[in-house]
mmCIF file of C-alpha atoms and ligand atoms in Angstrom:
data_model
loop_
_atom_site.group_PDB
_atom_site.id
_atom_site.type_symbol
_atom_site.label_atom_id
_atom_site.label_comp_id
_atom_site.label_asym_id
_atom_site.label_seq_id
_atom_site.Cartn_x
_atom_site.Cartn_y
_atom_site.Cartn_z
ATOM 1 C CA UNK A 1 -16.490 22.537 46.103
ATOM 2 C CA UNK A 2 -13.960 22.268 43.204
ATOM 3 C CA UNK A 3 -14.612 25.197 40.739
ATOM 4 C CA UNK A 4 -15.195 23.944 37.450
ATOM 5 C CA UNK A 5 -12.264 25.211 35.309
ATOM 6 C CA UNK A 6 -10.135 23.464 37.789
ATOM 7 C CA UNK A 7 -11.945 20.188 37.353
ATOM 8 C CA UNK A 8 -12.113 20.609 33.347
ATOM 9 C CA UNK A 9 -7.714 21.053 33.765
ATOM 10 C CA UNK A 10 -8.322 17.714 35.869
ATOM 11 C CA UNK A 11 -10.338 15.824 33.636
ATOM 12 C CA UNK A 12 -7.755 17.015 30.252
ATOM 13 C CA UNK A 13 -4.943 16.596 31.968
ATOM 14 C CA UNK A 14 -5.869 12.603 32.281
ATOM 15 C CA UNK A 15 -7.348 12.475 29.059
ATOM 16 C CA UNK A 16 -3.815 13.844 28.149
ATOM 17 C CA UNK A 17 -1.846 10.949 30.338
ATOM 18 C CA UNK A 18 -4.162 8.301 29.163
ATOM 19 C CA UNK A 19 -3.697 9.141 25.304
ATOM 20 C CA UNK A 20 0.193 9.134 26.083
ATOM 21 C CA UNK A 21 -0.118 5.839 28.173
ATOM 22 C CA UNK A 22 -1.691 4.365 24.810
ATOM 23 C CA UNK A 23 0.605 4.909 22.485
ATOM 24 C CA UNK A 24 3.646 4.181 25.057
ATOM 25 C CA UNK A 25 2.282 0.751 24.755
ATOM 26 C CA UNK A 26 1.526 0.998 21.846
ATOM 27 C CA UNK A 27 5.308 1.249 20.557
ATOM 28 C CA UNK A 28 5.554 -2.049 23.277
ATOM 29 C CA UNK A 29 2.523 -3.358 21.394
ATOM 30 C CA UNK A 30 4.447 -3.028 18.019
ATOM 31 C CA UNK A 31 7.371 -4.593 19.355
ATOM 32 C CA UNK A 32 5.592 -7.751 20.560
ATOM 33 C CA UNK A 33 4.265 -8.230 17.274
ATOM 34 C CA UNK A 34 7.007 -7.836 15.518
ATOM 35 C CA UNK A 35 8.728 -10.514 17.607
ATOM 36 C CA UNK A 36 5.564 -12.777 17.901
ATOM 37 C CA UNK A 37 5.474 -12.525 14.407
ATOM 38 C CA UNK A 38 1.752 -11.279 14.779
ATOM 39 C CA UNK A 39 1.541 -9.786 11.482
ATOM 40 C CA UNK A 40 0.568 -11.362 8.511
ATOM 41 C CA UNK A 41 -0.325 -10.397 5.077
ATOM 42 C CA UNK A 42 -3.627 -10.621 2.609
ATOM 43 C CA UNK A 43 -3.703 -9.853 -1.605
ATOM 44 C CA UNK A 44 -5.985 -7.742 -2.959
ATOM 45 C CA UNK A 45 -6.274 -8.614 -6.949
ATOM 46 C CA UNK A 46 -4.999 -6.089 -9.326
ATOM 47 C CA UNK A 47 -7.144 -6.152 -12.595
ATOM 48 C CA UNK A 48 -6.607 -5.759 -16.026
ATOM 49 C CA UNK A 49 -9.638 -3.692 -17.244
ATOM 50 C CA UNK A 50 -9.580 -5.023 -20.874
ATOM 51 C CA UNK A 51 -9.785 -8.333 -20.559
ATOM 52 C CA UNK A 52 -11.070 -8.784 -17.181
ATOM 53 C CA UNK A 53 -7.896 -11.195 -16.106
ATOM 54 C CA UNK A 54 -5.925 -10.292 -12.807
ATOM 55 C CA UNK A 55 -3.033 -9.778 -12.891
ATOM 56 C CA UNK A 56 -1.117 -9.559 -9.837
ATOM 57 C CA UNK A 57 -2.234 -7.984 -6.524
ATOM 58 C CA UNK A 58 -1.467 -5.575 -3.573
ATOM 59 C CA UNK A 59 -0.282 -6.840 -0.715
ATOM 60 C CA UNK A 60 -1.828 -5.504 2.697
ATOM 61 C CA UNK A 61 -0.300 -6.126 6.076
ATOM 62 C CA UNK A 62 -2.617 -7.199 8.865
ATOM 63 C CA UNK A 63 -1.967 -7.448 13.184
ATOM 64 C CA UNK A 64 -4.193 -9.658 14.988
ATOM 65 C CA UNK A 65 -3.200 -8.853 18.473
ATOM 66 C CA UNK A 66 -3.375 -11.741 21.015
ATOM 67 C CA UNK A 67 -6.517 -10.564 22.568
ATOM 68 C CA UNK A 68 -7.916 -11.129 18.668
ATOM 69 C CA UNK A 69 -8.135 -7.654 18.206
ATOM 70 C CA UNK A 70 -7.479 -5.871 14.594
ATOM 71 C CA UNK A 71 -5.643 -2.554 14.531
ATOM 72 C CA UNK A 72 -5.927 -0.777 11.256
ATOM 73 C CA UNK A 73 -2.627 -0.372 9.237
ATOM 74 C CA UNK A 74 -3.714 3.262 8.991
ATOM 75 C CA UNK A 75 -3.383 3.279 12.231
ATOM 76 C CA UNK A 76 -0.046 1.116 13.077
ATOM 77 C CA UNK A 77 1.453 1.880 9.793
ATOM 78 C CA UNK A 78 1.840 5.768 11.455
ATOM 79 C CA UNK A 79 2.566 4.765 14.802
ATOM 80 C CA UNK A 80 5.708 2.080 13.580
ATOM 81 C CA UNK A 81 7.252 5.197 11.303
ATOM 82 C CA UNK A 82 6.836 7.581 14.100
ATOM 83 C CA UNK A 83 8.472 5.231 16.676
ATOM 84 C CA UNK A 84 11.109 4.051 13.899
ATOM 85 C CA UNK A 85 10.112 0.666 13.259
ATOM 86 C CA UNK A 86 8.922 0.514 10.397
ATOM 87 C CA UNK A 87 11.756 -1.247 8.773
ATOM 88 C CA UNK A 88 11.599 -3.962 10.598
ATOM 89 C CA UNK A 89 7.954 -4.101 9.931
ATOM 90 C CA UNK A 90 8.930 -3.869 6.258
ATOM 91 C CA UNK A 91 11.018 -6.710 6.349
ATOM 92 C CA UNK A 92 8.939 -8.891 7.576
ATOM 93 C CA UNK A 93 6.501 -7.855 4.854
ATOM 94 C CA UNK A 94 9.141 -8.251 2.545
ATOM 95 C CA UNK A 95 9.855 -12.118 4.198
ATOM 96 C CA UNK A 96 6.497 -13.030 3.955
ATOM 97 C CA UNK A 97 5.875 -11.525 0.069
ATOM 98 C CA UNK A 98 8.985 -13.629 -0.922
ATOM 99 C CA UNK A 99 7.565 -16.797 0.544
ATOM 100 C CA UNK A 100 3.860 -16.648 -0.809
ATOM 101 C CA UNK A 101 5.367 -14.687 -4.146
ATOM 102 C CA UNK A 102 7.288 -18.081 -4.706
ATOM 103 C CA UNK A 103 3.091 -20.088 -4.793
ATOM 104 C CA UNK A 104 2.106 -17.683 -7.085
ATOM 105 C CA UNK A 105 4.935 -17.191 -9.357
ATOM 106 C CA UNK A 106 4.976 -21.181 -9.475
ATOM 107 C CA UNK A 107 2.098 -21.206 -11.354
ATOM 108 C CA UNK A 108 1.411 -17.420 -12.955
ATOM 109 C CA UNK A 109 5.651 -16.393 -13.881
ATOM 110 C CA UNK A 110 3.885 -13.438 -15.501
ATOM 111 C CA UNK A 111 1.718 -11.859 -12.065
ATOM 112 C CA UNK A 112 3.301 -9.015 -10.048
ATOM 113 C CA UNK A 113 2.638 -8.319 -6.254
ATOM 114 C CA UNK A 114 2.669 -4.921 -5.151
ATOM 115 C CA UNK A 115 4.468 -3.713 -1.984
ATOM 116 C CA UNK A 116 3.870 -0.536 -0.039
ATOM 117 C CA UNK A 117 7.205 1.015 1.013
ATOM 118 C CA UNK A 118 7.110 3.919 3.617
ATOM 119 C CA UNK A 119 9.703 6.701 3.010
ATOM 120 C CA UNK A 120 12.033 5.147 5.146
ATOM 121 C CA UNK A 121 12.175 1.898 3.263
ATOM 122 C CA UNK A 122 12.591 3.739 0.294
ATOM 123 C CA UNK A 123 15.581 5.294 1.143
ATOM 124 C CA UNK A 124 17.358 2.448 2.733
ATOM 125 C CA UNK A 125 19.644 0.333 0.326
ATOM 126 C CA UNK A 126 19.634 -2.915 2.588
ATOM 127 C CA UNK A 127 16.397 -2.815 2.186
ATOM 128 C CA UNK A 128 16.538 -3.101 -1.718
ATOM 129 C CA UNK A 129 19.572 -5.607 -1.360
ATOM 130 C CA UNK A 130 17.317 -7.706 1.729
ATOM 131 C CA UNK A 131 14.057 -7.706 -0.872
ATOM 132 C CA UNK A 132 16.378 -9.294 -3.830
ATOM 133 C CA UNK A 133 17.945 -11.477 -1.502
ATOM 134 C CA UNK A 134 14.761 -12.959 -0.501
ATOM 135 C CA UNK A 135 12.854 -13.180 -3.871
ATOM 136 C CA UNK A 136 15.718 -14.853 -5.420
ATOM 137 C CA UNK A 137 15.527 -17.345 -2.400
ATOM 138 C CA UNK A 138 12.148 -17.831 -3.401
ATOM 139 C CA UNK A 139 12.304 -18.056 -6.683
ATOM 140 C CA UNK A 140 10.770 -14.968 -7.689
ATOM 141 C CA UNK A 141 12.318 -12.213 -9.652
ATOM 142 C CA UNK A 142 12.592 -8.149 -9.175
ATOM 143 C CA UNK A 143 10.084 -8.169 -12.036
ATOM 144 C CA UNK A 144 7.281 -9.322 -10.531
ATOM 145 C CA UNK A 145 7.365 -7.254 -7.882
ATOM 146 C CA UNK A 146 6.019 -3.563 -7.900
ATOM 147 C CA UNK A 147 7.195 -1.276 -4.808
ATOM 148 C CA UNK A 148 4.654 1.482 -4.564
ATOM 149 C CA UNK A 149 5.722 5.002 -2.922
ATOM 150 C CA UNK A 150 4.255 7.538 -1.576
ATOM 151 C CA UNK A 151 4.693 11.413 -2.521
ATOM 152 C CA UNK A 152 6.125 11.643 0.755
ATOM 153 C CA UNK A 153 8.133 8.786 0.478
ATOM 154 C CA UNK A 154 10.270 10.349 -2.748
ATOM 155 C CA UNK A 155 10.459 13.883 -0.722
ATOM 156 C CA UNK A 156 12.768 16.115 -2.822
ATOM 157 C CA UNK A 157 13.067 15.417 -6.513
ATOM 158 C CA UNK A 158 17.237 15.575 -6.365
ATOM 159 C CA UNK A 159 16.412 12.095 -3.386
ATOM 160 C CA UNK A 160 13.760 10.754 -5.407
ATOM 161 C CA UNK A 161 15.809 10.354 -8.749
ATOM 162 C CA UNK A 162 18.476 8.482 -7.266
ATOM 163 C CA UNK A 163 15.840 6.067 -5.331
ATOM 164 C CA UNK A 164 13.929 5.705 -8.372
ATOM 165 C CA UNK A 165 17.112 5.058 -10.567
ATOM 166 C CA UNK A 166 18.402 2.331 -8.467
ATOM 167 C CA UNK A 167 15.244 0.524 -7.859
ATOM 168 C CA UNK A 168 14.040 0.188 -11.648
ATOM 169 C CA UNK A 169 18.099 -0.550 -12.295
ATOM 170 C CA UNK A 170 17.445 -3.575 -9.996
ATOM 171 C CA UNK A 171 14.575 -4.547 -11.981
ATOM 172 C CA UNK A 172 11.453 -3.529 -9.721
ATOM 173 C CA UNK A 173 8.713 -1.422 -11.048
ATOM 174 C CA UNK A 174 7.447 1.792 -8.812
ATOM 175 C CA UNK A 175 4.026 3.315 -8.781
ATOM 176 C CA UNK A 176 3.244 6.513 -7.370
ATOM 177 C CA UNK A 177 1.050 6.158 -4.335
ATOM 178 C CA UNK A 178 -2.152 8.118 -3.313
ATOM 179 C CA UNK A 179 -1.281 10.756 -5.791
ATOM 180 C CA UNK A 180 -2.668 14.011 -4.682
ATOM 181 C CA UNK A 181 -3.738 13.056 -1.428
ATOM 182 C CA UNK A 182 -0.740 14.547 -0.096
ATOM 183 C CA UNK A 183 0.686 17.607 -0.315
ATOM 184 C CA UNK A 184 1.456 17.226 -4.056
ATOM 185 C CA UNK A 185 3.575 18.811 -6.186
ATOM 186 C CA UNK A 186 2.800 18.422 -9.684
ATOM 187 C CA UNK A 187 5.866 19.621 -11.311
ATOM 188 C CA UNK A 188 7.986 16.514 -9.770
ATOM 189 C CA UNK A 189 5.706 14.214 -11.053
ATOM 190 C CA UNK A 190 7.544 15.058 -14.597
ATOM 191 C CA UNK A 191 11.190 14.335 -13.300
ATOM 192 C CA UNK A 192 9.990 11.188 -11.560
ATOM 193 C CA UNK A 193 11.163 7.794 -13.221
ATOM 194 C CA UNK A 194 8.133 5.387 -12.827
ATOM 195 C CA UNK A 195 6.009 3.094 -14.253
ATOM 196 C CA UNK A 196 2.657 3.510 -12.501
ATOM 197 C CA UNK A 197 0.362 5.958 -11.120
ATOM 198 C CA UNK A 198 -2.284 4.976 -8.508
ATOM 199 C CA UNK A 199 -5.655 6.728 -8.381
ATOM 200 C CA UNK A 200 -6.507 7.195 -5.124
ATOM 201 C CA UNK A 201 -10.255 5.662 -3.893
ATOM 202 C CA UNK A 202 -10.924 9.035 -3.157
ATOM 203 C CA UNK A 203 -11.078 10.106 -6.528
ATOM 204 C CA UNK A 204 -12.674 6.785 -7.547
ATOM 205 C CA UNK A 205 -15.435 7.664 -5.258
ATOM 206 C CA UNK A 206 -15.923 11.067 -6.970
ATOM 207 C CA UNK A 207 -16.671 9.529 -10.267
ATOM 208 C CA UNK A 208 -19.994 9.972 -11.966
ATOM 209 C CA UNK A 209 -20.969 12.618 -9.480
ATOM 210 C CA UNK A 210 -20.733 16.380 -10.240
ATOM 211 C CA UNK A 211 -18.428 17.464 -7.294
ATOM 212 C CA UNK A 212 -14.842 18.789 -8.066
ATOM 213 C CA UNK A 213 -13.087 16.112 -6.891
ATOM 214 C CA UNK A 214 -14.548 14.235 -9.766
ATOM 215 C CA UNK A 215 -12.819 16.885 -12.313
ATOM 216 C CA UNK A 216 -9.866 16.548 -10.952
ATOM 217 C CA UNK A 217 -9.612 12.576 -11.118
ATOM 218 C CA UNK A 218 -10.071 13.124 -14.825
ATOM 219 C CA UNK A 219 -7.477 15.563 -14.904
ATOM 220 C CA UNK A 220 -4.909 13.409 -13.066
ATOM 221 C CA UNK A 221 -6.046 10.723 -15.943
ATOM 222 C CA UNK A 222 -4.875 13.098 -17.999
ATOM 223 C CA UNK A 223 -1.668 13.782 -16.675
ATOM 224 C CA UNK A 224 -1.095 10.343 -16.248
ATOM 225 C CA UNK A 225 -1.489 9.488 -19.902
ATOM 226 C CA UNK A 226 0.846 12.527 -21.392
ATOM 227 C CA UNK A 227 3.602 11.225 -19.023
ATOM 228 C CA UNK A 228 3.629 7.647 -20.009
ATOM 229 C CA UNK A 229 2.136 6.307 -16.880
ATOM 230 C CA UNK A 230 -0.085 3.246 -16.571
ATOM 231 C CA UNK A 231 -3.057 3.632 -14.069
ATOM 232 C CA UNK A 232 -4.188 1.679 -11.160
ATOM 233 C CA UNK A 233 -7.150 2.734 -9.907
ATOM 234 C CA UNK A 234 -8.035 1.510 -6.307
ATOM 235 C CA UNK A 235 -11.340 1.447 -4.028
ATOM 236 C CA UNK A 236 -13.439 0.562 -7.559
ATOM 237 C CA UNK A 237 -16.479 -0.457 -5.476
ATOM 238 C CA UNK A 238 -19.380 -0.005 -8.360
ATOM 239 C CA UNK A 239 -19.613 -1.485 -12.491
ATOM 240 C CA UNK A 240 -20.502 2.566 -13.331
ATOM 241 C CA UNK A 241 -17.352 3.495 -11.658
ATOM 242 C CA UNK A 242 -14.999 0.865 -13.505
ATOM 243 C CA UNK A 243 -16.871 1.967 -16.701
ATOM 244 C CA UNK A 244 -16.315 5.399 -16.401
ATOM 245 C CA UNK A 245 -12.537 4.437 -15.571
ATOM 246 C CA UNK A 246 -12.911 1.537 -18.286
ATOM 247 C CA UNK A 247 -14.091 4.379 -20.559
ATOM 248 C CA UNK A 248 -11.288 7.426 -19.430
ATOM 249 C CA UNK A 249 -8.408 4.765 -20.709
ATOM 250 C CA UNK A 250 -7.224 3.865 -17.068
ATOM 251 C CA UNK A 251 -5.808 0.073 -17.528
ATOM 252 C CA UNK A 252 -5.919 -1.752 -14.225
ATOM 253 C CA UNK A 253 -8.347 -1.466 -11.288
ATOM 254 C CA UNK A 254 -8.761 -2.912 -7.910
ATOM 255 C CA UNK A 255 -11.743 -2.955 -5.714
ATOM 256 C CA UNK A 256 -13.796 -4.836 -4.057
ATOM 257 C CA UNK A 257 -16.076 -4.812 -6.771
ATOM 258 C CA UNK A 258 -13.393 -7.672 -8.142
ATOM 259 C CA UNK A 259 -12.489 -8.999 -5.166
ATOM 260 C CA UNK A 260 -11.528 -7.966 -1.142
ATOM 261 C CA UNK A 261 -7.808 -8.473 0.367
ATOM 262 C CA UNK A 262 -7.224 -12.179 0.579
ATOM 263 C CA UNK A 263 -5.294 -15.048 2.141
ATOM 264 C CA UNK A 264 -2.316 -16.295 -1.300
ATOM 265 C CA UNK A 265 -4.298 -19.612 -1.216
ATOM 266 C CA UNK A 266 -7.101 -17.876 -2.279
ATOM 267 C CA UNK A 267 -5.598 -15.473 -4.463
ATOM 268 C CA UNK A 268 -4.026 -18.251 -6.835
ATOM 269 C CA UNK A 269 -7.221 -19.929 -6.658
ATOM 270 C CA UNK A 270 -8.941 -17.037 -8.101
ATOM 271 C CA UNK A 271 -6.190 -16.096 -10.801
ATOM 272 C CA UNK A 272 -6.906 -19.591 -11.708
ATOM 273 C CA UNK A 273 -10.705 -18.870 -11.684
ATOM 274 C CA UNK A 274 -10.297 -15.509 -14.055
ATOM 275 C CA UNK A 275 -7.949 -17.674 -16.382
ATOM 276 C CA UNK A 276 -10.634 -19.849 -17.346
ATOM 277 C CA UNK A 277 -12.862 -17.525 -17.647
HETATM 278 P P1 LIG B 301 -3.349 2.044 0.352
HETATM 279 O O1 LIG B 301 -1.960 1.710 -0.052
HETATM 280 O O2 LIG B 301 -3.978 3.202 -0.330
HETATM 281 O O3 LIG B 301 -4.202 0.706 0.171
HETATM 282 C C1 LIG B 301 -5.536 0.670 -0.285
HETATM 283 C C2 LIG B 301 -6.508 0.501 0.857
HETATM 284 O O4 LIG B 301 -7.830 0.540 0.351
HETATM 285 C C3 LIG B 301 -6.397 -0.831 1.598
HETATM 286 O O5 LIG B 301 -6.729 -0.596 2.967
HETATM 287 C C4 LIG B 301 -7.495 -1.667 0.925
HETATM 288 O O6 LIG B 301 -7.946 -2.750 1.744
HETATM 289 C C5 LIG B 301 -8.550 -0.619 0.759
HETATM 290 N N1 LIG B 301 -9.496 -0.938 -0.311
HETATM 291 C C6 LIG B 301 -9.225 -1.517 -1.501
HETATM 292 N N2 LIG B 301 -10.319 -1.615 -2.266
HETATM 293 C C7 LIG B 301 -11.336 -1.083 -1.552
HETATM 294 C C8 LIG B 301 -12.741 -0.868 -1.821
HETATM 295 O O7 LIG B 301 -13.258 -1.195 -2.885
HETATM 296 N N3 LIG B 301 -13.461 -0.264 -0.843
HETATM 297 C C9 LIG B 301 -12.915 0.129 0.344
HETATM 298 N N4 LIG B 301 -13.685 0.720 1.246
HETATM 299 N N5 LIG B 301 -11.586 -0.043 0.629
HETATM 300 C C10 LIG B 301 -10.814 -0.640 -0.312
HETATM 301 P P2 LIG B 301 -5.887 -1.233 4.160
HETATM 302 O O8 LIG B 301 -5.507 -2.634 3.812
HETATM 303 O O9 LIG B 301 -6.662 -0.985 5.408
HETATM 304 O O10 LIG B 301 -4.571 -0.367 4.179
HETATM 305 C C11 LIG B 301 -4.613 0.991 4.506
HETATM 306 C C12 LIG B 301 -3.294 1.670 4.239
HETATM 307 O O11 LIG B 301 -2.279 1.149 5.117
HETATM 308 C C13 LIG B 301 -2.770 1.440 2.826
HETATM 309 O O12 LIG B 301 -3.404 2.334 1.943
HETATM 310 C C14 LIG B 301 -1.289 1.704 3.035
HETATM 311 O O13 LIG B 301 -1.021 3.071 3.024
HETATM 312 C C15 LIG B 301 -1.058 1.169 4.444
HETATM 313 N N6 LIG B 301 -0.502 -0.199 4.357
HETATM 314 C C16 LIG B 301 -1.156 -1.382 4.228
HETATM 315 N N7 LIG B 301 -0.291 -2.427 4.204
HETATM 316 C C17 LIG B 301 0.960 -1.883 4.312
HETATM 317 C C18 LIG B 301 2.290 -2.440 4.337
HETATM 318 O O14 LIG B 301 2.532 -3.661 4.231
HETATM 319 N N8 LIG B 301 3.326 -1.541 4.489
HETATM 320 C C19 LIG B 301 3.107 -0.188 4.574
HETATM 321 N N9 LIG B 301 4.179 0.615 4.710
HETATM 322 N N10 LIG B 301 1.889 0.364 4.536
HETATM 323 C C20 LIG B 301 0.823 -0.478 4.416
HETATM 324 CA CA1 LIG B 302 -0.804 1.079 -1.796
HETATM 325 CA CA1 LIG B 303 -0.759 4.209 0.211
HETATM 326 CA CA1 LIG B 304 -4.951 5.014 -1.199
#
């Protein structure tokens, strides 16, 4: 008989070799899709709290794999860094932004679309000279698009300035990402150069409860509003929590209380909607 320690060490070592097999394909995965073109993106509106009008939206990759499976982008996102293709992933974001941004800007000049950038991206000037390229091939400008970054993204305040600098110099607004998800540092928040500050759902999700997390969404509010920063708040699910946000000065919100990632048909088609209103 085998003794059982030995067959445990059996049984982890091909858990082990299984997880590794998975994400071997997985990079081949990525690479299929990226040349099947197997991604493709959805809008999640972006809304002006005040008047209740949207006013541009986030753009959200999605991979429907050819057995019609979904993978999570918190899950691929990760994987396409860590096997160092996320730029290509990024530009085909970027292509497929530039060809639905031309639809929207068509009929709303004024909307914005908002682009996550990993840290790579950020970093990369061909990626900044690709992303004008393409808008002005679609007839879009740098203004209505809105890269958002991570904390990670900027790393070291000395690498973030000089991002920052040249990417609002070409015209594109930044937000700062999931702010203080991460391992944050609030004193670089200060020497940052942006325009926007996303509140992270998890914060959202704090709201009107007594845990800490709530008090500290209020005090990123806070900090927000000495800097200069407009807020986005994301993940707004309930009418109490965009209240409370309504009520703590935050200006924009997205949620699906307003409305869930969507195809750009139906995105226009509900700017139109919110117009009228
Ligand atoms: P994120 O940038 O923080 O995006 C917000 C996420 O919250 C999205 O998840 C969105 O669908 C989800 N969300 C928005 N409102 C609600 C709500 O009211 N309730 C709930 N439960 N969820 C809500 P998604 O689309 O799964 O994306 C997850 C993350 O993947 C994003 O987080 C972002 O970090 C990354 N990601 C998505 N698309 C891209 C992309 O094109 N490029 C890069 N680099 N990263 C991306
Ligand atoms: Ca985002
Ligand atoms: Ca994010
Ligand atoms: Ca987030």
């Amino acid at each position: 008989l085998v003794p059982l320690y030995l067959l445990g060490g059996l049984l982890l070592a091909g858990a082990i070799y299984a997880l590794a097999r998975q994400r071997l394909s997985f990079k081949a995965d990525l690479r299929y899709a990226l040349e099947h073109k197997q991604f493709y993106m959805v809008y999640q509106p972006v809304m002006e709290l005040a008047t209740g009008r949207c006013v541009g939206a986030e753009a959200l990759i999605r991979w429907n794999q050819s057995d019609g499976q979904m993978v999570s982008p918190l899950v691929f996102i990760p994987a396409a860094e860590e096997h160092g293709l996320i730029q290509q992933v990024t530009l085909q974001v970027m292509e497929m932004v530039a060809r639905d941004a031309a639809d929207l800007i068509r009929d709303y000049p004024e909307t914005h679309i908002a682009i996550n950038f990993s840290a790579e991206d950020l970093h990369s000037p061909e990626t900044e000279a690709r992303l004008q390229t393409l808008l002005k091939d679609a007839g879009a400008a740098s203004s209505n698009i809105l890269i958002e970054a991570t904390e990670r993204g900027l790393m070291t305040p000395e690498k973030a300035k000089a991002v920052l600098i040249s990417v609002r110099s070409s015209g594109f607004k930044v937000a700062i990402d999931d702010f203080g998800t991460g391992n944050s540092s609030l004193s670089y928040l200060a020497t940052y150069d942006l325009d926007f500050l996303k509140i992270d759902k998890m914060f959202v999700d704090a709201l009107g409860s007594d845990a800490p997390t709530a008090r500290v969404a209020f005090h990123i509010i806070e900090i927000a509003r000495s800097l200069g920063l407009q807020m986005i708040a994301e993940g707004v699910e309930t009418q109490a929590q965009c209240d409370i946000l309504t009520g703590a000065g935050v200006q924009y919100a997205q949620g699906w209380l307003f409305g869930k990632p969507m195809p750009m048909r139906s995105l226009v088609e509900f700017i139109g909607q919110r117009h009228r209103l």
